[in-house]
mmCIF file with all atom_site columns, C-alpha atoms and ligand atoms in Angstrom:
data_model
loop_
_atom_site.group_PDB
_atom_site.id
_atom_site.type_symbol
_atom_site.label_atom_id
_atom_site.label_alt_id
_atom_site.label_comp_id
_atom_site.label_asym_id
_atom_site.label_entity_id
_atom_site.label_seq_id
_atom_site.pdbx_PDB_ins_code
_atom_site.Cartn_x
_atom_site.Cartn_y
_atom_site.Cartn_z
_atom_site.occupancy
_atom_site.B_iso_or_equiv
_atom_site.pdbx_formal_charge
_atom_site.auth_seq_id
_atom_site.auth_comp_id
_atom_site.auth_asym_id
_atom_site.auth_atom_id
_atom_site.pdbx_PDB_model_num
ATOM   1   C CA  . UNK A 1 1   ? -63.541 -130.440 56.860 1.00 48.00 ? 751 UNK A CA  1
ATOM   2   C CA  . UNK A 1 2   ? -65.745 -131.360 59.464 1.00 55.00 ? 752 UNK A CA  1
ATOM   3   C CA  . UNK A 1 3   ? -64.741 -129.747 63.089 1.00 61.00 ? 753 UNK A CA  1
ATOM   4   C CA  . UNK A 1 4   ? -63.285 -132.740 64.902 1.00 86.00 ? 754 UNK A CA  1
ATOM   5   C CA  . UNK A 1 5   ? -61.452 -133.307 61.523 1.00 94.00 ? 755 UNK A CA  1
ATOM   6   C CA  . UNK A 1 6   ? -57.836 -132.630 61.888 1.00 98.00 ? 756 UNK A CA  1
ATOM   7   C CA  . UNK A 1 7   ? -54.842 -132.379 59.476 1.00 98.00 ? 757 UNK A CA  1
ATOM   8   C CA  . UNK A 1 8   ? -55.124 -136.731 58.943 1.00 98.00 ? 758 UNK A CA  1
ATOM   9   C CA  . UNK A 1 9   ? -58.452 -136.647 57.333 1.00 98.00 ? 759 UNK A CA  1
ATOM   10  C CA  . UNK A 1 10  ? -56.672 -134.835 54.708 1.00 98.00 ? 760 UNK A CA  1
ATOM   11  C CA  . UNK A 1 11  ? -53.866 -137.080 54.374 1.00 98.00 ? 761 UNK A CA  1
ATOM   12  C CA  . UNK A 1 12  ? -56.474 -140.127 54.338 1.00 98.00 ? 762 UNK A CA  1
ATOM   13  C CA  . UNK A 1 13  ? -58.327 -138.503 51.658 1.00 98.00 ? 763 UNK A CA  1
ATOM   14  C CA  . UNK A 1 14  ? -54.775 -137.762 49.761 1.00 98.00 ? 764 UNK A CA  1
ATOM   15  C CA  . UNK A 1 15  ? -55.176 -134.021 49.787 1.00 98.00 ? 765 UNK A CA  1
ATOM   16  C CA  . UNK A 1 16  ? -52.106 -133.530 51.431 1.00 98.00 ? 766 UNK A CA  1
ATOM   17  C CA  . UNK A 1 17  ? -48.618 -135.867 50.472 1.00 98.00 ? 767 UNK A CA  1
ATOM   18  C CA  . UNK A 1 18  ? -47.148 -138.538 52.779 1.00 98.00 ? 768 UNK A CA  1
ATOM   19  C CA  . UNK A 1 19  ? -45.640 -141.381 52.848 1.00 98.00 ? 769 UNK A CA  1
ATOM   20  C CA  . UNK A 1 20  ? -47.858 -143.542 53.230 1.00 98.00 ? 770 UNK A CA  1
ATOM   21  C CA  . UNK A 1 21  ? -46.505 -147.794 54.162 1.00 98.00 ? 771 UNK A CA  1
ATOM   22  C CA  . UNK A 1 22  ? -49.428 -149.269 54.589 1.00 98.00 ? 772 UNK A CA  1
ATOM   23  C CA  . UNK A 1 23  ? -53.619 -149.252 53.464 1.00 98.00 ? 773 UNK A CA  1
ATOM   24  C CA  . UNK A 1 24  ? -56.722 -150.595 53.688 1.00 98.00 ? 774 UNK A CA  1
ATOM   25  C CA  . UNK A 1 25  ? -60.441 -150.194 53.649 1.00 98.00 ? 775 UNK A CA  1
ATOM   26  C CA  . UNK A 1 26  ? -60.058 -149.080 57.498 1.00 98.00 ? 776 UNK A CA  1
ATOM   27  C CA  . UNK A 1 27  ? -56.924 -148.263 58.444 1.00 98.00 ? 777 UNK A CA  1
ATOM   28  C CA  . UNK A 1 28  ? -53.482 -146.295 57.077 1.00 99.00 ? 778 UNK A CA  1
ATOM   29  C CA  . UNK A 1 29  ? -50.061 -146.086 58.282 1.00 99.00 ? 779 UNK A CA  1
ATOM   30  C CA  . UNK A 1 30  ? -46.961 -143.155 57.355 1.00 99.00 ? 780 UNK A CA  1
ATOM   31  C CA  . UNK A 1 31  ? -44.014 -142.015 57.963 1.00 99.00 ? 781 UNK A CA  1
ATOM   32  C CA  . UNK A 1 32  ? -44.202 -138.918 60.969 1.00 99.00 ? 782 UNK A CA  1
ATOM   33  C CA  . UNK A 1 33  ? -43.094 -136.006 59.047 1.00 98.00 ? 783 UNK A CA  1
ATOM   34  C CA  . UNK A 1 34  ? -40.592 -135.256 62.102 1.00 98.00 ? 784 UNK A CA  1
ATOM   35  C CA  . UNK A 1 35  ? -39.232 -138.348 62.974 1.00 98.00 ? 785 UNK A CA  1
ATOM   36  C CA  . UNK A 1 36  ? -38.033 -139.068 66.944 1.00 98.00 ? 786 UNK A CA  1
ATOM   37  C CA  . UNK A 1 37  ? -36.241 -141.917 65.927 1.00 98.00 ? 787 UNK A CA  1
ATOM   38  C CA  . UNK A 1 38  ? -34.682 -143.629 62.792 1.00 98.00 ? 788 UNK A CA  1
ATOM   39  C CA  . UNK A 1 39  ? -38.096 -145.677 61.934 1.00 98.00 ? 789 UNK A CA  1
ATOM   40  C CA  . UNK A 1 40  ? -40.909 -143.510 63.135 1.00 99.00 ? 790 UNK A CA  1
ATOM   41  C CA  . UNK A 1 41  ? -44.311 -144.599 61.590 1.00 99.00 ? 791 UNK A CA  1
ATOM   42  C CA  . UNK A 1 42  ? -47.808 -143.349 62.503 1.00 99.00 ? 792 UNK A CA  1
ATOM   43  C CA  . UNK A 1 43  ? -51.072 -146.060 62.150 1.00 99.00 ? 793 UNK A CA  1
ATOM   44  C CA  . UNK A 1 44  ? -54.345 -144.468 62.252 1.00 98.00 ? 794 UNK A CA  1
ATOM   45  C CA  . UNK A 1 45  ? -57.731 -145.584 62.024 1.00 98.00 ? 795 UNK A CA  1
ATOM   46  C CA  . UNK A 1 46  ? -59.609 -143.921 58.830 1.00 98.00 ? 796 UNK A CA  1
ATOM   47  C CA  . UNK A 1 47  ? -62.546 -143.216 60.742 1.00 97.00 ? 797 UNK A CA  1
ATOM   48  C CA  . UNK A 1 48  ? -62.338 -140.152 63.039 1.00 97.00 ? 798 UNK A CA  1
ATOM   49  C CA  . UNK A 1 49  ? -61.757 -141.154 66.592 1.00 97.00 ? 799 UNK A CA  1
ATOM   50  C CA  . UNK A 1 50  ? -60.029 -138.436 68.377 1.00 97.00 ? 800 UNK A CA  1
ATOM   51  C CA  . UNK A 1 51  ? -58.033 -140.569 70.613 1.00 98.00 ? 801 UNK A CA  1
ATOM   52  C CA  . UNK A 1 52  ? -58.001 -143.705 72.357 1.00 98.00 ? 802 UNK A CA  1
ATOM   53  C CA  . UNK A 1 53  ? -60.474 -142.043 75.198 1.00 97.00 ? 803 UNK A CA  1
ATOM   54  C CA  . UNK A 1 54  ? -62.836 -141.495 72.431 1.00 97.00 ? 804 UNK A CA  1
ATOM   55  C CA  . UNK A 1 55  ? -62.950 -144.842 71.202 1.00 97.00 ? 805 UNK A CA  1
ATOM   56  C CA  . UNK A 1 56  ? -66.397 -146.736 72.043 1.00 97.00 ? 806 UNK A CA  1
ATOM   57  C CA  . UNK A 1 57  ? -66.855 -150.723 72.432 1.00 98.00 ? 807 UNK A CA  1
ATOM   58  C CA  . UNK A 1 58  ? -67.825 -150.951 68.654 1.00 98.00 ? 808 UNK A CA  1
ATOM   59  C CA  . UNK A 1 59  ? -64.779 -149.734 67.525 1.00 98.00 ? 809 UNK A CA  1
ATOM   60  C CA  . UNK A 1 60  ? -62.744 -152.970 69.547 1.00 98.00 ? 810 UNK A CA  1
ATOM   61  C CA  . UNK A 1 61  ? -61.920 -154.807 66.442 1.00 98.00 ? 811 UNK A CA  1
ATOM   62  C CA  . UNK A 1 62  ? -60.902 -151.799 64.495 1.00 98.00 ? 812 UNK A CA  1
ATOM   63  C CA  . UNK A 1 63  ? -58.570 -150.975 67.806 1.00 98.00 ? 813 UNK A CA  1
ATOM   64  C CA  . UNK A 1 64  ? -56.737 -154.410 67.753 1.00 98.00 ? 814 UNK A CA  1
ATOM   65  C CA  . UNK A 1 65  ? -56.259 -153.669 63.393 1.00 98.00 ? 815 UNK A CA  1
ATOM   66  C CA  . UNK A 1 66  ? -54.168 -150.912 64.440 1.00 98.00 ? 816 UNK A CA  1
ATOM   67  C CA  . UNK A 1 67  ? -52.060 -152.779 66.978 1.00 98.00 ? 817 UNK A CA  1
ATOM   68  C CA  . UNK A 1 68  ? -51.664 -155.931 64.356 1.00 98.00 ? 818 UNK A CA  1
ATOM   69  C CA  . UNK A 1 69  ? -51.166 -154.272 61.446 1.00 99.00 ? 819 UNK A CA  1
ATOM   70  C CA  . UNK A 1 70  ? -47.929 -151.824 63.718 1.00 99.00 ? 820 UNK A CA  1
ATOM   71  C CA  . UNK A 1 71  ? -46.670 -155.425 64.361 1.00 98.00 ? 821 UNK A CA  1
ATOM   72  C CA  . UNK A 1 72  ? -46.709 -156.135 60.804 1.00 98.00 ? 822 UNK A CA  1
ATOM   73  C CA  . UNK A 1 73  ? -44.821 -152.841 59.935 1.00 99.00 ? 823 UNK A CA  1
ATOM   74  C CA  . UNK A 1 74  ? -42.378 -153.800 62.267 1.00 98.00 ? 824 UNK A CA  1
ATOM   75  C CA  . UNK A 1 75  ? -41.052 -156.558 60.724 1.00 98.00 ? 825 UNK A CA  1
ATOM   76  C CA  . UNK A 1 76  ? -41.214 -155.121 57.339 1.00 98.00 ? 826 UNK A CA  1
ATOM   77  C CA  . UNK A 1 77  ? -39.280 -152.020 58.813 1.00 98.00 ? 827 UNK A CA  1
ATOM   78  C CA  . UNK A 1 78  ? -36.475 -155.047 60.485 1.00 98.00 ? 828 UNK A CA  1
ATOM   79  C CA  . UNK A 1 79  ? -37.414 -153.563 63.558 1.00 98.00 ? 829 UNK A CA  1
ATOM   80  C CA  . UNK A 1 80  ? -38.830 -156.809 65.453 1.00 98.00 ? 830 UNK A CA  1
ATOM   81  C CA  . UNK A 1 81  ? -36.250 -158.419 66.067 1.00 98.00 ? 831 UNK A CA  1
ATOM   82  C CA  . UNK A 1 82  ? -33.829 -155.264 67.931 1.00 98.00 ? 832 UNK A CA  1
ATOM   83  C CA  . UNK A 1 83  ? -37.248 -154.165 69.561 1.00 98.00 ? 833 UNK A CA  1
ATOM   84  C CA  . UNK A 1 84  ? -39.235 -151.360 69.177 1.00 98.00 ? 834 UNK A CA  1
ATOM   85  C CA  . UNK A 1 85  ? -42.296 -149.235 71.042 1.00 98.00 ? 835 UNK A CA  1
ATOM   86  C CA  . UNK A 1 86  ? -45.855 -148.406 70.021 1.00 98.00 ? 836 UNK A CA  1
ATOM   87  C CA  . UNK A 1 87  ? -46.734 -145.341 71.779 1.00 98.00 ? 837 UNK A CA  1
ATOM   88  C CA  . UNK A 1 88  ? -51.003 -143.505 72.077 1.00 98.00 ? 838 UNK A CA  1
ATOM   89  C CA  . UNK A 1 89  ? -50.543 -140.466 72.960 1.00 98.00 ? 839 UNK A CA  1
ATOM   90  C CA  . UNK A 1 90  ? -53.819 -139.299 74.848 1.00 98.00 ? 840 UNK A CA  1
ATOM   91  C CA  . UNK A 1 91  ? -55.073 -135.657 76.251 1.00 97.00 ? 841 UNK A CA  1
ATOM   92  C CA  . UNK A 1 92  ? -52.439 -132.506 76.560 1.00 97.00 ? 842 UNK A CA  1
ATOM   93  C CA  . UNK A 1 93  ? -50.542 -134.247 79.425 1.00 98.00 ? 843 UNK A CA  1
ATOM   94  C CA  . UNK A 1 94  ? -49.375 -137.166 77.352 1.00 98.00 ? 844 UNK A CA  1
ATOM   95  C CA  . UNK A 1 95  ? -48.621 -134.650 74.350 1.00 97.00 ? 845 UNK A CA  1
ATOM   96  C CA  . UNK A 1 96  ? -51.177 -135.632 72.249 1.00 98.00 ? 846 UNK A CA  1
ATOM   97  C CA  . UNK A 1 97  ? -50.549 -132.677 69.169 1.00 98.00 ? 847 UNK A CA  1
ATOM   98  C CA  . UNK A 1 98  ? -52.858 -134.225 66.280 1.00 98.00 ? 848 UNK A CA  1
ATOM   99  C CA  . UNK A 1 99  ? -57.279 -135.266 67.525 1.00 98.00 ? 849 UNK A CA  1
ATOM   100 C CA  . UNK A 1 100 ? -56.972 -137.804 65.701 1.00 98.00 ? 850 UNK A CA  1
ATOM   101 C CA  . UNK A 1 101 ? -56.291 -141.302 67.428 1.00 98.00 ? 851 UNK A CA  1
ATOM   102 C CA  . UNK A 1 102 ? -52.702 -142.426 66.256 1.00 98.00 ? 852 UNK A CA  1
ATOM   103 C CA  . UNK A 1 103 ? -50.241 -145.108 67.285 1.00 99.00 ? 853 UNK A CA  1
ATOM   104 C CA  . UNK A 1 104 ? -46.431 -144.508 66.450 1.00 99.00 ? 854 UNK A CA  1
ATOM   105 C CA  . UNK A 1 105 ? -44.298 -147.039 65.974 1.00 99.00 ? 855 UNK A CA  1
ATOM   106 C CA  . UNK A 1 106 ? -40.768 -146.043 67.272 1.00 98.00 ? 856 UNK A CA  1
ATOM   107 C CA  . UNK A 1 107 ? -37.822 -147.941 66.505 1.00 98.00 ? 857 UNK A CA  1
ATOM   108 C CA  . UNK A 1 108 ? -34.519 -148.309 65.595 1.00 98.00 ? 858 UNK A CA  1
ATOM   109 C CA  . UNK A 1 109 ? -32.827 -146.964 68.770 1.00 98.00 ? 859 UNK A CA  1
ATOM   110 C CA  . UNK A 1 110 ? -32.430 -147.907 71.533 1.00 98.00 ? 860 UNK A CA  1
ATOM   111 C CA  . UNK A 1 111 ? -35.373 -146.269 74.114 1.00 97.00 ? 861 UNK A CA  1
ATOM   112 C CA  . UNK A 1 112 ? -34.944 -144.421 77.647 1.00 97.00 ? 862 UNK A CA  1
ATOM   113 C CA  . UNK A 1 113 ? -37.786 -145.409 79.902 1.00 97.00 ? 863 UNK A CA  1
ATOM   114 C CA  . UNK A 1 114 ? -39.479 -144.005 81.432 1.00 96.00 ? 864 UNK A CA  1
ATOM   115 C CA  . UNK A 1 115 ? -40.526 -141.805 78.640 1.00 94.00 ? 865 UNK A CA  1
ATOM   116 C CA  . UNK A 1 116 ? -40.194 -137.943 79.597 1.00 87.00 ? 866 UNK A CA  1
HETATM 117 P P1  . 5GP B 2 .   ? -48.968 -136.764 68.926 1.00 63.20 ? 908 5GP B P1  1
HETATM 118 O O1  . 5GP B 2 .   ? -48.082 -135.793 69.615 1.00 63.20 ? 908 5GP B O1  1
HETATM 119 O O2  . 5GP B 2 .   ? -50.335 -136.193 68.663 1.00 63.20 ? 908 5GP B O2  1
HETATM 120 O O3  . 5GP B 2 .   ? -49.009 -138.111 69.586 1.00 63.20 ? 908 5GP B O3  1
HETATM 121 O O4  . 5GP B 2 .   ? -48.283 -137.053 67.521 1.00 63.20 ? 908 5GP B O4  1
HETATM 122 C C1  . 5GP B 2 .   ? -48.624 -136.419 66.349 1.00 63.20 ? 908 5GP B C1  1
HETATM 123 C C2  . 5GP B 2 .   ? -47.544 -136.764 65.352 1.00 63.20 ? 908 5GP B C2  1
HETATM 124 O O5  . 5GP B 2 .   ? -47.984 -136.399 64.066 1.00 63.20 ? 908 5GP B O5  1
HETATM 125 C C3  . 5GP B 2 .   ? -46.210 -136.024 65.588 1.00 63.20 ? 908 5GP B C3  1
HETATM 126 O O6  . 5GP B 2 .   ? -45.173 -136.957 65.805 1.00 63.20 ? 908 5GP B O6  1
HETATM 127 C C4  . 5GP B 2 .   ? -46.039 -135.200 64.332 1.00 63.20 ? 908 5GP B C4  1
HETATM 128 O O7  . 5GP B 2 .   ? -44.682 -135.114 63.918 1.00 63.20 ? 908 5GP B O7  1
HETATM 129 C C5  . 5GP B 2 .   ? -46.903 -135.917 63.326 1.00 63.20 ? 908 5GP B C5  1
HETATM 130 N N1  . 5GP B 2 .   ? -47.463 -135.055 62.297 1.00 63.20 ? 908 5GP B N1  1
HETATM 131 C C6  . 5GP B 2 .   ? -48.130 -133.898 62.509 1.00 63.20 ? 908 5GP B C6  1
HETATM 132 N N2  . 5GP B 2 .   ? -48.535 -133.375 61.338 1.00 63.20 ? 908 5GP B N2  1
HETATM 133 C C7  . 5GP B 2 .   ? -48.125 -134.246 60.374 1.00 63.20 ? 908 5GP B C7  1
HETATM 134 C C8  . 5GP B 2 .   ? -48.267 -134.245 58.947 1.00 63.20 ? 908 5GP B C8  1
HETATM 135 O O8  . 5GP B 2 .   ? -48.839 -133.362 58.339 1.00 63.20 ? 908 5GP B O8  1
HETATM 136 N N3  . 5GP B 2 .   ? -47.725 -135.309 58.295 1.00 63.20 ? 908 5GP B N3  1
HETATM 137 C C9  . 5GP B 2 .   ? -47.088 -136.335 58.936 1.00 63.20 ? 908 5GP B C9  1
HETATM 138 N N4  . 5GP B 2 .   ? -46.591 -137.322 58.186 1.00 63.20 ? 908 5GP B N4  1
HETATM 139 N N5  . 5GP B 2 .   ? -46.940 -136.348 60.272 1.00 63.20 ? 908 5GP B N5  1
HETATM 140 C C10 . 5GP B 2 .   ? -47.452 -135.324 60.982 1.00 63.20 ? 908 5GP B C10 1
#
């Protein structure tokens, strides 16, 4: 492991188990481990950005992958329709646990806003 690698390199490169709903060449998409809600998916670039600060102008297409393909899991998860959030976590003020740039899909609930 590189250092900016974090605990998602490994589950890219299948050394660690999860469940994974979603690959391909440049992105991959699993279940969180500790889910905050009753469909709680993570989609994550495969190359090591360690959050949406990080990202640079080249990496715009790869950026709108992530947001298409968390559309596309939402309808297979029957989410679209009821609603659901995407949420990019950024910097220790937002929360953000894992360097490794991430959007959850959250759904199945019904959400509070504002978030806390
Ligand atoms: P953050 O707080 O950085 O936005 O979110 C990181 C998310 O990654 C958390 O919701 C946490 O539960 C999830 N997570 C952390 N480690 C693992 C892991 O090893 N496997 C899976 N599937 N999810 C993880």
């Amino acid at each position: 492991m590189t250092v900016e690698e974090t605990i998602f390199s490994k589950i890219i490169r299948k050394e660690i188990p999860a469940t994974i709903v979603y690959e391909s060449d440049k992105v991959l998409a699993f279940r969180d481990i500790y889910p905050k809600a009753p469909v709680h998916i993570l989609v994550i670039p495969k190359k090591v950005i360690s959050g949406v600060s990080s990202a640079r102008p080249e990496d715009k297409e790869l950026l709108g992958e992530l947001l298409l393909v968390a559309a596309e899991l939402a309808t297979k998860e029957g989410i679209d329709k009821s609603g659901y959030r995407l949420v990019v976590n950024d910097g220790k003020d937002a929360g953000q646990a894992v360097d490794h740039l991430h959007v959850h899909i959250l759904g199945g609930r019904e959400m509070e806003w504002p978030p806390g």
